[in-house]
XYZ file of C-alpha atoms in Angstrom:
355
model
C 21.675 132.283 173.653
C 23.635 134.624 175.876
C 26.909 135.189 174.033
C 26.863 134.581 170.278
C 29.806 134.550 167.712
C 28.646 135.276 164.107
C 31.471 134.781 161.375
C 30.996 136.768 158.322
C 28.670 139.074 160.085
C 29.638 142.043 158.077
C 28.424 140.426 154.765
C 25.167 140.226 153.398
C 23.237 137.493 155.280
C 25.333 137.826 158.174
C 24.666 141.368 158.844
C 21.037 140.882 158.404
C 21.306 138.022 161.048
C 23.075 140.180 163.433
C 20.343 142.657 163.296
C 17.737 140.092 163.588
C 19.353 138.558 166.485
C 19.763 141.823 168.363
C 16.000 142.436 168.025
C 14.869 139.007 168.724
C 17.281 138.078 171.652
C 17.243 141.060 173.964
C 19.443 139.353 176.377
C 22.195 138.169 173.982
C 25.611 139.741 173.425
C 26.827 139.479 169.885
C 30.447 139.267 168.586
C 30.885 139.657 164.898
C 34.201 138.194 163.316
C 34.717 139.269 159.757
C 37.980 139.680 157.552
C 36.212 142.453 155.606
C 37.078 141.041 152.279
C 35.477 142.631 149.240
C 31.865 141.393 150.165
C 32.162 142.381 153.917
C 31.929 145.947 154.969
C 31.362 147.926 158.225
C 28.722 149.839 156.325
C 26.605 146.804 156.760
C 26.713 147.332 160.620
C 25.838 150.964 160.878
C 22.814 151.748 162.938
C 22.361 148.325 164.684
C 19.547 148.001 167.053
C 21.047 148.115 170.604
C 24.547 148.510 169.265
C 26.067 148.276 172.828
C 25.312 144.509 172.822
C 27.407 144.246 169.708
C 31.257 143.984 169.420
C 33.093 143.703 166.265
C 36.370 141.856 165.750
C 38.392 142.020 162.416
C 40.080 138.769 161.796
C 40.194 135.531 159.728
C 38.385 132.356 160.671
C 41.285 130.570 159.693
C 43.191 132.056 162.506
C 42.808 129.327 165.006
C 44.441 131.208 168.159
C 42.123 134.214 167.525
C 38.929 132.128 167.290
C 39.861 130.124 170.365
C 40.570 133.259 172.333
C 37.154 134.913 171.327
C 35.292 131.641 172.258
C 37.074 131.342 175.664
C 37.232 135.063 176.701
C 33.738 135.837 175.509
C 32.158 132.790 176.878
C 30.579 132.101 173.581
C 27.765 129.607 173.829
C 26.463 129.776 170.094
C 28.546 130.126 167.093
C 26.680 130.992 163.850
C 28.928 130.432 160.862
C 28.154 132.563 157.635
C 31.830 133.367 156.719
C 32.250 132.069 153.108
C 33.205 132.837 149.593
C 29.953 132.459 147.736
C 29.942 133.686 144.124
C 29.989 130.831 141.617
C 31.510 133.136 138.942
C 34.300 134.040 141.191
C 34.887 130.455 141.940
C 35.198 129.499 138.299
C 37.902 132.217 137.628
C 39.751 131.518 140.919
C 38.720 128.737 143.079
C 41.600 128.798 145.775
C 40.102 131.231 148.017
C 36.861 129.214 148.187
C 38.832 126.150 149.470
C 40.885 128.111 151.942
C 37.798 129.914 153.498
C 34.993 127.421 153.036
C 36.882 124.406 153.785
C 39.865 125.272 155.855
C 38.041 127.992 157.670
C 35.122 125.791 158.604
C 37.677 123.145 159.864
C 39.330 125.935 161.974
C 36.016 126.911 163.543
C 35.136 123.305 164.401
C 38.359 122.630 166.003
C 38.307 125.725 168.008
C 34.767 125.066 169.298
C 35.637 121.431 170.000
C 38.552 122.285 172.097
C 37.224 125.426 173.694
C 33.858 123.854 174.789
C 34.708 120.203 175.411
C 36.542 121.036 178.846
C 33.344 122.209 180.547
C 31.010 119.806 178.616
C 29.095 120.995 175.507
C 25.879 121.598 177.469
C 23.502 123.801 175.619
C 26.140 125.210 173.396
C 25.567 125.036 169.695
C 27.630 125.294 166.402
C 25.235 126.409 163.504
C 26.458 126.093 159.953
C 24.854 128.130 157.260
C 25.143 126.237 153.801
C 23.448 126.190 150.246
C 21.290 124.267 148.045
C 24.036 124.223 145.259
C 25.653 121.155 147.176
C 22.848 119.123 145.642
C 23.594 119.884 142.057
C 21.073 120.625 139.246
C 17.417 119.614 138.862
C 15.818 118.578 135.591
C 12.403 120.368 134.704
C 10.408 117.256 136.341
C 12.643 116.178 139.107
C 11.451 116.462 142.689
C 12.665 119.310 144.855
C 15.811 118.888 147.031
C 15.281 117.095 150.317
C 17.764 116.819 153.090
C 18.453 113.450 152.041
C 19.201 114.207 148.539
C 22.592 112.938 147.473
C 25.377 115.694 147.085
C 26.391 116.409 143.580
C 28.097 119.971 143.405
C 28.902 121.081 139.992
C 31.175 124.250 140.610
C 34.164 124.999 142.863
C 32.026 126.891 145.146
C 29.417 124.083 145.596
C 32.211 121.734 145.929
C 33.629 123.782 148.930
C 30.398 124.063 150.660
C 29.687 120.360 150.257
C 33.042 119.713 151.841
C 32.336 122.112 154.770
C 28.899 120.418 155.443
C 30.640 116.960 155.517
C 33.164 118.304 158.106
C 30.266 119.655 160.268
C 28.435 116.453 160.333
C 31.805 114.497 160.937
C 32.382 116.674 164.120
C 28.996 115.867 165.444
C 29.394 112.022 164.917
C 33.081 111.677 165.765
C 33.244 114.244 168.694
C 29.544 114.864 169.693
C 29.873 118.540 168.871
C 26.356 119.922 169.035
C 25.988 121.231 165.302
C 23.026 122.219 163.090
C 23.122 122.785 159.391
C 20.612 124.801 157.207
C 20.850 124.627 153.389
C 19.318 127.592 151.892
C 17.995 128.730 148.517
C 19.087 132.019 146.684
C 18.911 134.891 149.122
C 17.968 138.565 148.117
C 17.349 141.673 150.197
C 19.140 144.668 151.821
C 22.879 144.848 152.167
C 23.510 142.284 149.437
C 26.904 142.962 147.658
C 25.948 143.952 144.025
C 27.852 141.147 142.144
C 24.658 139.059 142.708
C 21.641 139.107 140.353
C 19.122 141.229 142.149
C 21.370 144.108 143.332
C 23.442 143.956 140.145
C 20.279 144.420 138.093
C 18.991 147.113 140.173
C 22.062 149.313 140.166
C 22.770 148.635 136.485
C 19.182 149.778 135.640
C 19.335 152.709 137.713
C 22.476 153.811 135.840
C 21.075 153.088 132.326
C 23.649 150.196 131.626
C 22.798 146.936 129.946
C 21.450 144.164 132.069
C 23.220 141.101 131.513
C 21.140 137.758 131.250
C 23.170 134.400 131.211
C 22.280 132.213 128.229
C 18.595 131.984 127.660
C 17.656 133.348 131.161
C 15.520 130.241 131.712
C 17.495 128.936 134.633
C 15.079 128.527 137.725
C 16.076 129.356 141.329
C 14.148 129.211 144.595
C 14.263 132.881 145.919
C 14.272 133.476 149.614
C 13.982 136.988 151.353
C 16.801 137.299 153.734
C 14.759 138.176 156.809
C 12.933 134.878 156.179
C 16.086 133.060 156.112
C 17.334 134.804 159.333
C 14.093 133.749 161.113
C 14.584 130.095 159.911
C 18.118 129.928 161.328
C 17.179 131.222 164.691
C 14.308 128.770 164.729
C 16.748 125.912 164.101
C 19.327 127.132 166.655
C 16.404 127.402 169.271
C 14.549 124.183 168.517
C 16.445 122.154 165.859
C 17.641 118.595 166.636
C 21.550 118.500 167.303
C 23.233 116.960 164.228
C 20.236 117.513 161.899
C 20.040 119.323 158.495
C 17.087 121.552 157.520
C 16.471 122.866 154.177
C 15.178 126.527 153.908
C 13.439 127.720 150.787
C 11.339 130.557 149.560
C 8.438 128.456 148.156
C 8.754 130.087 144.489
C 10.709 129.181 141.379
C 10.720 131.797 138.656
C 13.336 131.908 135.912
C 16.278 134.312 136.468
C 14.599 136.315 133.441
C 11.447 136.571 135.140
C 13.207 138.080 138.207
C 14.848 140.479 136.091
C 11.573 141.608 134.445
C 9.987 141.923 137.842
C 12.771 144.156 138.986
C 12.178 146.355 135.888
C 8.650 146.669 136.358
C 9.029 148.008 139.904
C 11.826 150.414 138.787
C 9.570 151.730 136.104
C 6.821 152.439 138.494
C 9.312 154.435 140.625
C 10.561 156.245 137.574
C 7.503 156.878 135.274
C 8.262 157.137 131.642
C 11.170 154.791 131.758
C 11.361 151.281 130.336
C 14.265 149.529 131.944
C 13.383 146.101 130.260
C 14.684 147.529 127.130
C 18.265 147.457 128.727
C 18.055 143.559 128.926
C 20.845 141.969 127.083
C 21.554 138.102 126.584
C 25.309 137.306 127.086
C 27.249 134.003 126.883
C 26.380 131.630 129.759
C 28.831 130.592 132.444
C 30.358 127.193 132.329
C 28.474 124.552 134.052
C 25.457 126.716 134.929
C 23.056 124.754 137.032
C 19.527 124.625 135.287
C 17.073 124.486 138.222
C 17.002 124.620 142.053
C 14.044 123.735 144.108
C 13.915 123.203 147.961
C 11.554 121.046 149.937
C 11.341 122.444 153.474
C 8.843 120.046 154.796
C 11.141 119.218 157.748
C 11.641 122.755 159.002
C 7.881 123.461 158.612
C 6.469 120.385 160.336
C 9.207 120.255 163.170
C 9.695 123.859 163.969
C 6.649 125.642 162.334
C 8.683 127.904 159.979
C 7.706 129.069 156.525
C 8.560 132.087 154.537
C 6.379 135.176 155.231
C 7.401 137.087 152.068
C 6.410 135.982 148.551
C 8.648 137.244 145.667
C 6.476 140.199 144.724
C 6.575 141.645 148.026
C 10.195 140.807 148.733
C 11.500 142.214 145.623
C 9.489 145.452 146.152
C 10.929 145.887 149.718
C 14.413 145.126 148.247
C 14.075 147.666 145.469
C 12.876 150.348 147.698
C 15.642 149.646 150.162
C 18.289 150.307 147.544
C 16.564 153.353 146.380
C 16.509 154.689 149.961
C 20.127 153.982 150.674
C 22.255 155.729 148.027
C 24.864 156.353 150.557
C 25.347 152.462 151.150
C 25.303 151.958 147.444
C 27.821 154.524 146.645
C 30.231 153.370 149.303
C 30.070 149.862 148.166
C 30.203 150.703 144.259
C 33.393 152.785 145.055
C 35.485 149.814 145.924
C 38.082 149.272 143.261
C 37.573 145.531 143.488
C 33.981 145.909 142.418
C 34.592 147.925 139.443
C 37.333 145.480 138.345
C 35.152 142.519 138.940
C 32.317 143.869 136.760
C 34.807 144.639 133.905
C 36.230 141.230 134.212
C 33.169 139.185 134.496
C 30.304 141.166 132.734
C 31.717 143.901 130.422
C 34.123 141.368 128.709
C 31.111 138.857 128.566
C 28.678 141.349 126.939
C 31.568 142.281 124.411
C 31.304 138.627 123.240
C 27.486 138.467 122.474
């Protein structure tokens, strides 16, 4: 990798990957393309390692001329595609942006890469697409973990839009020979995560003494993956994964959502002696079509590339809580966005009023 384009690099996982890439690939130059929607922020790209090797471009992945210009003028050899609408709750209330960004946006990037790279031959170029375990649907209590060959069965507009983008990426490999890779990851958590997602939402609400909303009975099961482990997995697949192949990436643990919330509360109690944050937990009406259980079998990436997560849930959650406590400026800047307050009121405050 010499010149890398990271789409969605001002978002949660994307910004963590930009940092990881600048540390791990000292010869690489990185271009971040991000539309800076509500979940992307330049706050996430402050204090980068070796920042002179990084360039930010404000733009939309659906802008074909812009993407094509970046690929050609920057001589991009590796495109890592994070840019996506990702929140299931938002997709239920308004699915249109998910189709536009996740489907049309991915198609635009594929077309730009195909035309920009084909003239000189694909060579060592690589298009890497970051996807989710939600494309596989929901597991029962005794069902085996998702494998790379598990049939797709998305159950939300978000999951369906990511499934469509996965299919497009594979089609461009088989039809045009575009050298692609796909990773399907489980639930990420860690620094710089926009606080609409469970872990940062609970941290910030607990610190402010507000109720901690738990959907339904709180016994939904997810496979939690620390974001730095995910970044390492993506880099391993780009470096050594087979072109056209898919690799599952998981955290090797499956607690319930309620258990995750309680663990966060225990850590916060330790940081603030005399408080009992778990007393703020409130059960609220569940969201429609809520998947019950996810679990990832990541045997392929472990056996082929030697990757496995380095963080267990206990250490990852502690590191995450400590990061949010140590970065109140970031938290204040993100929380001050009008769109964030409006979303909390629309999705959580009204829901809590319907207990």
